[in-house]
Amino acid sequence: MSEQLKFIVDQLNREPFKKNLNLITFDSLEPMQLLQILNDVLAEIDPKHAIDIREEMPEQTTKRMCALLGMLKYKPPGDLSDVSRFRQGLVTGGKSVVHPILFWLLQKVPELKKRSYLARFLFKMEIPAEFLQDDVINDTYHQYEELVEAFKTYHKECEQLRTSGFSTAEIRRDISAMEEEKDQLIKRVDRLKKRVESVSNHQKMLDQARLLRVEKEREEALAHQKQEQKNQLFQAEQRLHRSQQQLKDMRQASADASPENLMKRLEEEVKINSYMVFEKLPKELDSMRRSVQYLQKVASEPAMGQSDVQEMEDKIKDAESQISQLIEKRMMRNDPMDDKLTLYRQQASIILRKKEAKAEELQEAREELSNLEKELNQRGGQGDGEGMVKREEIQRMVARLRNKATQYKRRQKEMAELQSEHGILQRTEDILTQQHENIQKKLEKLEAERGIAGYSNTQEELERVSAIKSELDEKKGGTLDNMSEMVKKFNSLIAQKKEALSPLIKELRSLREECHNVSQEYEEKKALYERTAAGHESNRSKLEQDVKVLKEETAQDENQYHYLNSQSQIVEMQLRRAADEMKAYVSSDPQERKKTVRDMYLKNIAEQELLGKKLREKQKTVRENHGHNMEQMKMWKDLDLLIECKKQCFVKAQNQASIGKVIQEEGGGDRLVL
């Protein structure tokens, strides 16, 4: 939220608003001031809204702003999706409603300006279908739609011209320069005509010059036609050369084109294509899908802080330690059978990697070949001489294609050999695995018969451990030898560097003295700069204080001016009313005189005096009868208490007299009183 407020304040302080606000003043604005700022931003987008909201009813302001925001396609946040809440917040100038609107508007003011401008011309009026039955209205509506479409076309052309790099100022300068050149040429032609008119037979000479110009133009056209024919001849020669080369290649290919070779070649191509389609391309597609899913997951997650990054790094370290532990456990309980098969697995993995690399090279060669063929077709399809391919370029391209073709055939042959070798090794691995399993079963059976079960496994494990120990000892010895050699090299290198650095050290001493002098000078200059900067800073602060005082005085003067102006308007209104009152008072028309404020006030005064007289008489009557009325009210209260007491005595006596008797009620039922 603070970033949003910072952005709003920063944009409002720039052109064209220049509000001169900060975060504190903006946050402390009254609702009416906040709505006025929102209205100013909307007025920048659509000038029709440049009004003072104090002169407008709140309902009209809300309706106008909602209409413009709807036209600009503004969507309130999730917690303000209710229309009634949004309108109520806009009426009251709530910060939770106005701040998001300002943030959204200030982000894309130029785009919203354009949208507001286009909406005035592209907003279609909805006309009921029954009105369109009228021919005049229907024709007018169709004409209106055609004008809207024409406006769209003209606006697109205008945008294209704006973005094409041409400016009206440059075009005007070019036009003015061309007009000046035209005037100069006209003047020059007039001067030449005057000079030629004095020559005899000037008309005949003009005709001859005209014929000479026509012949020169014809010569240029013939030269251009000759160049075009040369280009066409060269293009035909190129096509003939390509056709001859294709014929030669086809004859060479068909020289050893027996059915067996063709079938073998087709089988190799089918194998390569099936490998590309069923193995390589699905793997690449799966890897791309996984990467896309991972990127989508990363994009959907919220922004991570430093603590989240540290936590993830700790998790990665834990996972790496677990992986290393699992690898160690796997090495400890490694099966001897797997150790014997490791060599074949490594060979198979190497062949598989070679196969994938060759497939990548094959795919790149095919893509390059297709791109070259497309480029060749495009250049061959060009008919003019400017885009014509030169003979040397064609020869280089043909040589490059030949190299690519031979390289492609060689790679294809290598891939076929690798595939056959892979099949042989895979079959060998299967046979050796089966033989090893049979021998291992026989060995286990023989060990069980002799009573030494597991001896071979233990022996192989000891041999493997001893082999690992010997390898480690060799590595340690080699490491020590390498370290001694490295120490010797380092010592010799240090001696060489010392010899090489001795003249540089001497030079460095002189440079240090110079650096010391420069540092002293720098410190002196720095002190002088700081003193000067401090003086300028004090002057600047003093000027800023003076400017602040002048601004406050200006603001006070403006407030005083507005206050006096409003008071002057009030006095003028009172004087106008007094003049109207005097005019009506001195008028001879009795109806006009009855409309005066004086008569109205006199009438109201008389009515109020009469009402006051009646109220005073009523008050006098109430005051005179107050004592008698209070005594009478007390007597009535006593009488009420006496009657209530008699009623209770009567009810009590009645109840005592009816104990043990059956009383028949009016409804027809009997009741026993105890």
XYZ file of C-alpha atoms in Angstrom:
674
model
C 0.000 0.000 0.000
C 2.874 2.402 0.766
C 4.401 1.756 -2.671
C 1.033 2.531 -4.229
C 0.781 5.855 -2.341
C 4.371 6.748 -3.281
C 3.604 6.146 -6.952
C 0.407 8.258 -6.786
C 2.164 11.177 -5.038
C 5.119 11.007 -7.445
C 2.853 11.118 -10.502
C 0.706 13.936 -9.084
C 3.805 16.066 -8.459
C 4.860 15.779 -12.119
C 3.507 17.399 -15.238
C 0.709 18.229 -15.948
C -0.713 18.059 -12.396
C 2.041 19.714 -10.247
C 0.150 19.185 -6.973
C 3.272 19.616 -4.772
C 2.176 16.896 -2.329
C 3.949 14.483 -0.031
C 2.777 11.272 1.618
C 1.608 13.027 4.797
C -0.357 15.801 3.089
C -1.856 13.383 0.572
C -2.956 10.977 3.296
C -4.493 13.829 5.332
C -6.619 15.215 2.461
C -10.331 15.677 3.036
C -12.771 13.517 1.022
C -13.852 16.504 -1.048
C -10.209 17.394 -1.872
C -9.470 13.762 -2.741
C -12.449 13.676 -5.108
C -11.270 16.952 -6.684
C -7.828 15.396 -7.356
C -9.545 12.361 -8.917
C -11.649 14.709 -11.042
C -8.486 16.569 -12.169
C -6.916 13.289 -13.296
C -10.108 12.374 -15.176
C -10.101 15.857 -16.735
C -6.557 15.248 -17.996
C -7.859 12.094 -19.711
C -11.123 13.684 -20.946
C -11.231 17.543 -20.940
C -15.055 17.494 -20.642
C -14.649 16.665 -16.942
C -12.643 19.822 -16.120
C -15.120 21.274 -13.608
C -15.211 22.154 -9.919
C -17.066 19.418 -8.031
C -18.221 21.955 -5.431
C -20.521 23.408 -8.091
C -22.072 20.005 -8.801
C -24.383 17.702 -6.883
C -22.684 14.592 -5.396
C -25.044 12.276 -7.288
C -24.192 13.916 -10.602
C -20.452 13.740 -9.821
C -20.682 10.036 -8.990
C -22.747 9.290 -12.081
C -20.304 11.190 -14.327
C -17.212 9.518 -12.851
C -18.781 6.048 -12.985
C -19.712 6.560 -16.632
C -16.159 7.569 -17.572
C -14.584 4.730 -15.532
C -16.933 2.249 -17.182
C -15.971 3.560 -20.610
C -12.281 3.202 -19.653
C -13.020 -0.415 -18.540
C -11.938 0.038 -14.928
C -12.539 -3.005 -12.714
C -12.726 -2.386 -8.940
C -10.652 -4.624 -6.622
C -12.091 -7.843 -5.242
C -13.296 -6.339 -1.966
C -15.126 -3.516 -3.857
C -16.820 -5.653 -6.504
C -20.239 -4.751 -5.045
C -21.598 -1.859 -7.137
C -23.526 -0.231 -4.293
C -20.467 -0.231 -2.001
C -18.301 1.160 -4.772
C -20.740 3.987 -5.559
C -21.168 4.787 -1.849
C -17.377 4.947 -1.422
C -17.118 7.219 -4.461
C -19.833 9.528 -3.099
C -18.166 9.833 0.319
C -14.626 10.057 -1.128
C -13.376 6.967 0.703
C -9.652 6.313 0.461
C -10.179 2.580 -0.091
C -12.075 3.431 -3.298
C -10.294 6.556 -4.598
C -6.673 5.392 -4.079
C -6.957 2.259 -6.310
C -8.676 4.357 -9.007
C -5.863 6.952 -8.947
C -3.204 4.225 -9.015
C -4.853 2.563 -12.031
C -5.392 5.836 -13.919
C -1.898 7.249 -13.358
C -0.276 4.021 -14.549
C -1.546 4.422 -18.123
C -2.627 8.016 -18.749
C -1.595 8.115 -22.473
C -3.403 4.866 -23.239
C -6.549 6.045 -21.436
C -6.402 9.387 -23.277
C -6.413 7.526 -26.563
C -9.255 5.267 -25.410
C -11.314 8.263 -24.263
C -10.716 10.021 -27.588
C -11.760 6.955 -29.589
C -14.800 6.284 -27.397
C -16.388 9.584 -28.477
C -16.478 8.365 -32.081
C -16.663 4.575 -31.750
C -19.344 4.273 -29.066
C -22.378 2.903 -30.915
C -25.830 4.051 -29.932
C -28.334 1.330 -29.156
C -31.537 1.962 -31.137
C -34.602 -0.241 -30.531
C -35.556 -2.549 -33.353
C -39.027 -1.024 -33.744
C -37.486 2.385 -34.489
C -35.274 0.869 -37.185
C -38.397 -0.106 -39.128
C -38.563 3.504 -40.265
C -36.635 3.897 -43.550
C -35.219 7.315 -42.708
C -33.927 6.182 -39.296
C -32.575 2.947 -40.791
C -30.680 4.815 -43.547
C -29.325 7.304 -41.042
C -28.166 4.495 -38.749
C -26.429 2.705 -41.641
C -24.750 5.955 -42.623
C -23.668 6.386 -39.003
C -22.119 2.863 -38.988
C -20.293 3.581 -42.266
C -18.879 6.779 -40.774
C -17.672 4.830 -37.715
C -15.903 2.303 -39.959
C -14.392 5.123 -42.017
C -13.132 6.759 -38.816
C -11.482 3.460 -37.811
C -9.713 3.281 -41.183
C -8.541 6.899 -41.080
C -7.359 6.549 -37.481
C -5.298 3.450 -38.372
C -3.727 5.284 -41.315
C -2.960 8.254 -39.064
C -1.304 5.994 -36.459
C 0.736 4.287 -39.171
C 1.916 7.663 -40.446
C 2.825 8.746 -36.918
C 4.823 5.601 -36.282
C 6.446 5.523 -39.738
C 9.069 8.118 -38.753
C 7.782 10.977 -40.925
C 7.144 14.270 -39.175
C 4.996 17.066 -40.499
C 7.748 19.601 -39.815
C 10.220 17.718 -42.008
C 7.619 17.294 -44.761
C 6.838 21.036 -44.627
C 10.549 21.848 -44.832
C 10.934 19.495 -47.793
C 7.925 21.042 -49.521
C 9.220 24.568 -48.943
C 12.695 23.532 -50.218
C 11.149 21.937 -53.305
C 9.070 25.048 -53.950
C 12.200 27.195 -53.695
C 14.010 24.875 -56.102
C 11.007 25.031 -58.415
C 11.072 28.846 -58.372
C 14.806 28.822 -59.048
C 14.358 26.410 -61.958
C 11.547 28.524 -63.409
C 13.742 31.617 -63.173
C 16.650 29.733 -64.744
C 14.434 28.480 -67.579
C 13.191 32.026 -68.197
C 16.763 33.331 -68.331
C 17.757 30.570 -70.755
C 14.718 31.288 -72.936
C 15.666 34.948 -73.115
C 19.227 34.028 -74.044
C 18.063 31.531 -76.693
C 15.514 33.853 -78.285
C 18.311 36.124 -79.448
C 19.921 33.228 -81.367
C 18.840 32.526 -84.932
C 17.051 29.196 -85.629
C 16.532 28.681 -81.916
C 13.296 26.740 -82.523
C 15.099 24.235 -84.734
C 17.832 23.842 -82.148
C 15.217 23.235 -79.452
C 13.615 20.510 -81.582
C 17.001 18.865 -82.096
C 17.701 18.998 -78.347
C 14.292 17.439 -77.682
C 15.043 14.632 -80.151
C 18.460 14.126 -78.520
C 16.805 13.777 -75.104
C 14.302 11.268 -76.485
C 17.104 9.212 -78.037
C 19.071 9.251 -74.778
C 16.023 8.031 -72.870
C 15.539 5.310 -75.480
C 19.227 4.363 -75.131
C 18.843 4.095 -71.350
C 15.728 1.927 -71.791
C 17.580 -0.342 -74.240
C 20.540 -0.597 -71.853
C 18.184 -1.509 -69.027
C 16.462 -4.082 -71.260
C 19.877 -5.486 -72.233
C 20.841 -5.794 -68.542
C 17.565 -7.569 -67.821
C 18.158 -10.010 -70.670
C 21.696 -10.652 -69.391
C 20.278 -11.362 -65.953
C 17.681 -13.694 -67.436
C 20.404 -15.469 -69.433
C 22.535 -15.836 -66.317
C 19.522 -17.144 -64.403
C 18.809 -19.668 -67.169
C 22.454 -20.769 -67.073
C 22.175 -21.233 -63.326
C 19.047 -23.348 -63.727
C 20.790 -25.390 -66.423
C 23.824 -25.849 -64.183
C 21.616 -26.936 -61.266
C 19.700 -29.329 -63.480
C 22.944 -30.832 -64.832
C 24.278 -31.190 -61.310
C 21.060 -32.864 -60.175
C 21.208 -35.187 -63.181
C 24.831 -36.031 -62.360
C 23.991 -36.681 -58.709
C 21.041 -38.848 -59.677
C 23.199 -40.854 -62.120
C 25.865 -41.334 -59.442
C 23.241 -42.370 -56.936
C 21.631 -44.779 -59.420
C 24.990 -46.348 -60.371
C 24.977 -48.571 -57.276
C 21.227 -48.383 -56.710
C 20.435 -52.063 -56.409
C 17.168 -53.062 -54.708
C 19.110 -54.338 -51.700
C 20.973 -51.009 -51.290
C 17.765 -49.026 -51.683
C 15.993 -51.195 -49.112
C 18.956 -50.905 -46.757
C 19.009 -47.128 -47.165
C 15.271 -46.904 -46.608
C 15.549 -49.121 -43.533
C 18.282 -46.870 -42.139
C 16.170 -43.778 -42.780
C 13.164 -45.476 -41.183
C 15.251 -46.399 -38.129
C 16.602 -42.873 -37.842
C 13.171 -41.303 -38.242
C 11.573 -43.772 -35.804
C 14.307 -43.018 -33.262
C 13.745 -39.282 -33.742
C 9.975 -39.616 -33.486
C 9.568 -42.232 -30.748
C 12.628 -41.598 -28.549
C 14.351 -38.258 -29.038
C 11.471 -35.897 -29.769
C 9.206 -37.278 -26.953
C 12.067 -36.828 -24.479
C 12.620 -33.243 -25.616
C 8.875 -32.600 -25.484
C 8.643 -34.015 -21.942
C 11.625 -31.957 -20.805
C 10.095 -28.805 -22.306
C 6.758 -29.557 -20.638
C 8.468 -30.104 -17.301
C 10.390 -26.862 -17.681
C 7.181 -25.000 -18.618
C 5.359 -26.491 -15.625
C 8.248 -25.561 -13.385
C 8.297 -22.002 -14.741
C 4.515 -21.715 -14.321
C 4.838 -22.972 -10.758
C 7.589 -20.457 -10.062
C 5.538 -17.641 -11.635
C 2.422 -18.549 -9.626
C 4.272 -18.571 -6.316
C 4.485 -15.318 -4.314
C 7.665 -13.273 -4.127
C 10.328 -14.874 -1.935
C 12.224 -13.034 0.743
C 15.700 -13.614 2.142
C 14.364 -15.969 4.836
C 12.561 -18.098 2.220
C 15.744 -18.321 0.130
C 17.774 -19.325 3.178
C 15.211 -21.970 4.111
C 15.266 -23.393 0.586
C 19.082 -23.487 0.583
C 18.995 -25.409 3.864
C 16.562 -27.891 2.328
C 18.862 -28.304 -0.693
C 21.835 -28.967 1.585
C 19.839 -31.567 3.542
C 18.757 -33.257 0.298
C 22.357 -33.320 -0.974
C 23.586 -34.872 2.279
C 20.855 -37.520 2.094
C 21.803 -38.288 -1.516
C 25.480 -38.678 -0.587
C 24.527 -40.998 2.289
C 22.374 -43.114 -0.011
C 25.218 -43.330 -2.537
C 27.600 -44.477 0.193
C 25.124 -47.114 1.382
C 24.648 -48.324 -2.162
C 28.418 -48.603 -2.631
C 28.768 -50.534 0.650
C 26.176 -53.138 -0.276
C 27.029 -53.217 -3.970
C 26.485 -56.605 -5.604
C 29.579 -58.156 -7.285
C 27.347 -59.053 -10.167
C 26.630 -55.356 -10.693
C 30.385 -54.596 -10.555
C 31.026 -57.002 -13.390
C 28.218 -55.493 -15.445
C 29.339 -51.903 -14.834
C 31.742 -51.971 -17.774
C 29.019 -53.006 -20.187
C 26.620 -50.456 -18.758
C 29.201 -47.717 -19.174
C 29.811 -48.773 -22.783
C 26.068 -48.814 -23.429
C 25.634 -45.347 -21.892
C 28.573 -44.002 -23.951
C 27.040 -45.409 -27.133
C 23.654 -43.945 -26.162
C 25.209 -40.508 -25.636
C 27.005 -40.741 -28.973
C 23.746 -41.739 -30.583
C 21.936 -38.732 -29.079
C 24.753 -36.401 -30.151
C 24.634 -37.736 -33.712
C 20.852 -37.351 -33.705
C 21.268 -33.699 -32.628
C 23.809 -33.123 -35.405
C 21.497 -34.808 -37.908
C 18.572 -32.639 -36.850
C 20.674 -29.456 -37.061
C 21.963 -30.484 -40.502
C 18.404 -31.109 -41.698
C 17.221 -27.749 -40.388
C 20.180 -25.980 -41.996
C 19.541 -27.813 -45.279
C 15.857 -26.832 -45.239
C 16.751 -23.189 -44.464
C 19.283 -23.127 -47.310
C 16.742 -24.632 -49.704
C 14.187 -21.999 -48.696
C 16.739 -19.226 -49.170
C 17.743 -20.687 -52.524
C 14.129 -20.848 -53.655
C 13.507 -17.283 -52.512
C 16.560 -15.966 -54.323
C 15.778 -18.042 -57.388
C 12.235 -16.661 -57.443
C 13.434 -13.060 -57.589
C 13.245 -11.697 -61.097
C 14.943 -8.302 -60.985
C 18.662 -7.780 -61.362
C 19.164 -6.207 -57.950
C 18.187 -9.358 -56.001
C 19.957 -11.722 -58.472
C 22.356 -14.224 -56.977
C 25.898 -13.843 -58.265
C 27.842 -16.669 -59.889
C 30.507 -16.754 -57.156
C 27.844 -16.902 -54.449
C 26.116 -19.774 -56.233
C 29.405 -21.650 -56.525
C 30.139 -21.132 -52.832
C 26.639 -22.261 -51.944
C 26.936 -25.392 -54.120
C 30.311 -26.236 -52.549
C 28.861 -25.714 -49.077
C 25.891 -27.921 -49.911
C 28.224 -30.630 -51.220
C 30.222 -30.522 -48.013
C 27.034 -30.694 -45.983
C 25.775 -33.612 -48.069
C 29.021 -35.580 -47.676
C 29.091 -34.770 -43.977
C 25.464 -35.863 -43.678
C 26.189 -39.170 -45.430
C 29.239 -39.748 -43.242
C 27.307 -38.981 -40.076
C 24.475 -41.244 -41.223
C 26.948 -44.048 -41.857
C 28.558 -43.508 -38.440
C 25.142 -43.569 -36.807
C 24.296 -46.849 -38.545
C 27.594 -48.354 -37.386
C 26.960 -47.146 -33.838
C 23.468 -48.599 -33.913
C 24.765 -51.965 -35.093
C 27.541 -51.858 -32.481
C 24.980 -50.963 -29.826
C 22.875 -53.969 -30.801
C 25.902 -56.292 -30.708
C 27.000 -54.994 -27.296
C 23.497 -55.260 -25.925
C 23.256 -58.884 -27.122
C 26.716 -59.595 -25.659
C 25.640 -58.079 -22.364
C 22.555 -60.301 -22.263
C 24.608 -63.438 -23.028
C 27.262 -62.598 -20.429
C 24.614 -61.816 -17.837
C 22.944 -65.157 -18.432
C 26.274 -67.011 -18.295
C 27.236 -65.189 -15.095
C 23.944 -66.113 -13.494
C 24.417 -69.787 -14.390
C 28.019 -69.822 -13.095
C 26.968 -68.020 -9.934
C 24.242 -70.588 -9.261
C 26.685 -73.453 -9.807
C 29.237 -71.783 -7.515
C 26.668 -71.227 -4.774
C 25.539 -74.863 -5.083
C 29.162 -76.088 -4.884
C 29.882 -73.870 -1.843
C 26.778 -75.195 -0.129
C 27.902 -78.763 -0.756
C 31.404 -78.024 0.645
C 29.981 -76.132 3.647
C 31.492 -72.733 2.786
C 28.423 -70.852 1.552
C 29.104 -67.156 0.787
C 32.875 -67.648 0.427
C 33.029 -66.328 -3.153
C 31.050 -63.211 -2.284
C 33.335 -62.531 0.683
C 36.426 -63.144 -1.441
C 35.188 -60.794 -4.172
C 34.311 -58.147 -1.604
C 37.813 -58.377 -0.112
C 39.360 -58.159 -3.551
C 37.234 -55.138 -4.376
C 38.147 -53.418 -1.115
C 41.866 -54.181 -1.644
C 41.627 -52.840 -5.210
C 39.971 -49.659 -3.929
C 42.707 -49.355 -1.243
C 45.473 -49.775 -3.805
C 43.856 -47.171 -6.032
C 43.617 -44.766 -3.105
C 47.290 -45.410 -2.206
C 48.286 -44.730 -5.807
C 46.248 -41.562 -5.803
C 47.872 -40.460 -2.544
C 51.352 -41.135 -3.927
C 50.531 -39.317 -7.124
C 49.077 -36.458 -5.093
C 52.280 -36.127 -3.042
C 54.418 -36.181 -6.186
C 52.173 -33.585 -7.774
C 52.338 -31.419 -4.660
C 56.161 -31.559 -4.620
C 56.268 -30.666 -8.294
C 53.795 -27.848 -7.717
C 55.933 -26.510 -4.835
C 59.005 -26.496 -7.102
C 57.039 -24.775 -9.842
C 55.697 -22.214 -7.380
C 59.187 -21.469 -6.046
C 60.595 -20.992 -9.528
C 57.570 -18.908 -10.491
C 57.976 -16.738 -7.381
C 61.652 -16.163 -8.215
C 60.759 -15.185 -11.787
C 58.009 -12.857 -10.558
C 60.429 -11.230 -8.092
C 62.951 -10.583 -10.851
C 60.223 -9.212 -13.089
C 58.767 -7.067 -10.293
C 62.034 -5.500 -9.102
C 62.004 -2.653 -11.722
C 58.290 -2.203 -11.134
C 58.903 -1.867 -7.383
C 61.459 0.861 -8.017
C 59.010 2.643 -10.255
C 56.308 2.114 -7.641
C 58.340 3.994 -5.017
C 58.483 7.105 -7.162
C 54.791 6.695 -7.899
C 54.068 6.429 -4.173
C 55.835 9.732 -3.532
C 53.857 11.297 -6.373
C 50.679 9.728 -4.986
C 51.470 11.196 -1.557
C 51.858 14.674 -3.068
C 48.687 14.280 -5.088
C 46.843 13.045 -1.979
C 47.926 16.140 -0.047
C 46.783 18.371 -2.873
C 43.555 16.402 -3.037
C 42.953 16.896 0.692
C 43.545 20.643 0.345
C 41.197 20.877 -2.637
C 38.666 18.729 -0.803
C 38.753 21.014 2.247
C 38.339 24.057 -0.009
C 35.461 22.350 -1.794
C 33.763 21.462 1.477
C 34.060 25.038 2.738
C 32.677 26.386 -0.540
C 29.913 23.777 -0.527
C 29.033 24.644 3.080
C 28.789 28.330 2.129
C 26.625 27.541 -0.863
C 24.504 25.214 1.236
C 23.915 27.904 3.863
C 23.023 30.406 1.120
C 20.742 27.851 -0.459
C 18.990 27.078 2.834
C 18.567 30.812 3.452
C 17.104 31.292 -0.025
C 14.835 28.303 0.480
C 13.636 29.807 3.754
C 12.983 33.142 2.007
C 11.141 31.364 -0.794
C 9.082 29.452 1.768
C 8.165 32.680 3.560
C 7.250 34.336 0.253
C 5.124 31.333 -0.714
C 3.301 31.503 2.610
C 2.735 35.236 2.134
C 1.514 34.570 -1.395
C -0.860 31.896 -0.119
C -2.153 34.257 2.573
C -2.613 37.026 0.007
C -4.463 34.622 -2.275
C -6.722 33.539 0.590
C -7.326 37.182 1.490
C -8.042 37.949 -2.165
C -10.540 35.101 -2.479
C -12.161 36.079 0.832
C -12.492 39.739 -0.202
C -13.721 38.684 -3.635
C -16.452 36.512 -2.075
C -17.372 39.306 0.352
C -17.539 41.719 -2.579
C -19.853 39.362 -4.445
C -22.049 39.015 -1.341
C -22.215 42.817 -0.954
C -23.031 43.200 -4.652
C -25.810 40.645 -4.298
C -27.182 42.499 -1.242
C -27.030 45.821 -3.085
C -28.822 44.263 -6.047
C -31.509 42.902 -3.755
C -31.797 46.319 -2.032
C -32.154 48.044 -5.430
C -34.844 45.570 -6.480
C -36.586 46.094 -3.148
C -36.477 49.907 -3.545
C -37.727 49.653 -7.113
C -40.649 47.492 -6.052
C -41.353 49.739 -3.014
C -41.574 52.969 -5.019
C -43.561 51.285 -7.824
C -47.095 52.535 -8.443
C -48.381 49.014 -9.160
C -50.002 47.625 -5.966
C -49.361 44.034 -7.082
C -45.704 44.820 -7.518
C -45.558 46.490 -4.107
C -47.049 43.419 -2.457
C -44.020 41.400 -3.639
C -41.556 43.506 -1.693
C -39.615 41.914 1.113
C -40.665 44.745 3.444
C -44.341 43.947 3.007
C -43.666 40.238 3.411
C -41.725 40.840 6.617
C -44.445 43.270 7.932
C -47.093 40.644 7.216
C -45.090 37.956 8.988
C -44.448 40.312 11.925
C -48.180 41.064 12.237
C -49.035 37.370 12.133
C -46.404 36.561 14.766
C -47.591 39.437 16.991
C -51.194 38.170 16.764
C -50.058 34.640 17.577
C -47.996 35.958 20.515
C -51.028 37.891 21.839
C -53.179 34.742 21.740
C -50.508 32.730 23.497
C -50.102 35.379 26.203
C -53.900 35.349 26.838
C -53.855 31.567 27.043
C -50.896 31.748 29.430
C -52.778 34.241 31.627
C -55.847 31.981 31.735
C -53.747 28.956 32.670
C -51.890 30.924 35.378
C -55.203 32.197 36.917
C -56.866 28.732 37.009
C -53.751 26.815 38.037
C -54.495 26.627 41.817
C -58.150 25.692 41.389
C -57.257 23.083 38.788
C -54.575 21.540 41.023
C -57.090 21.226 43.953
C -59.680 19.675 41.632
C -57.075 17.200 40.287
C -56.166 16.215 43.887
C -59.842 15.664 44.744
C -60.296 13.452 41.693
C -57.224 11.413 42.685
C -58.633 10.926 46.233
C -61.988 9.917 44.782
C -60.253 7.421 42.527
C -58.418 5.908 45.538
C -61.690 5.699 47.539
C -63.524 3.918 44.739
C -60.628 1.512 44.299
C -60.678 0.738 48.029
C -64.436 0.067 47.976
C -64.018 -2.194 45.010
C -61.368 -4.273 46.778
C -63.570 -4.544 49.919
C -66.525 -5.670 47.852
C -64.503 -8.272 46.008
C -63.086 -9.613 49.273
C -66.527 -9.869 50.845
C -67.920 -11.561 47.788
C -65.152 -14.147 47.824
C -65.700 -15.003 51.505
C -69.455 -15.426 50.969
C -69.027 -17.822 48.040
C -66.540 -20.284 49.643
C -67.740 -23.916 49.332
C -70.513 -23.052 46.880
C -70.838 -24.089 43.292
C -71.191 -21.098 41.072
C -72.714 -21.440 37.613
C -71.029 -19.195 35.102
C -72.679 -17.451 32.203
C -71.040 -19.794 29.703
C -72.959 -22.747 31.102
C -70.142 -24.357 33.142
C -70.107 -24.954 36.958
C -67.228 -23.723 39.190
C -66.480 -24.801 42.813
C -65.076 -22.028 45.044
C -62.909 -23.355 47.972
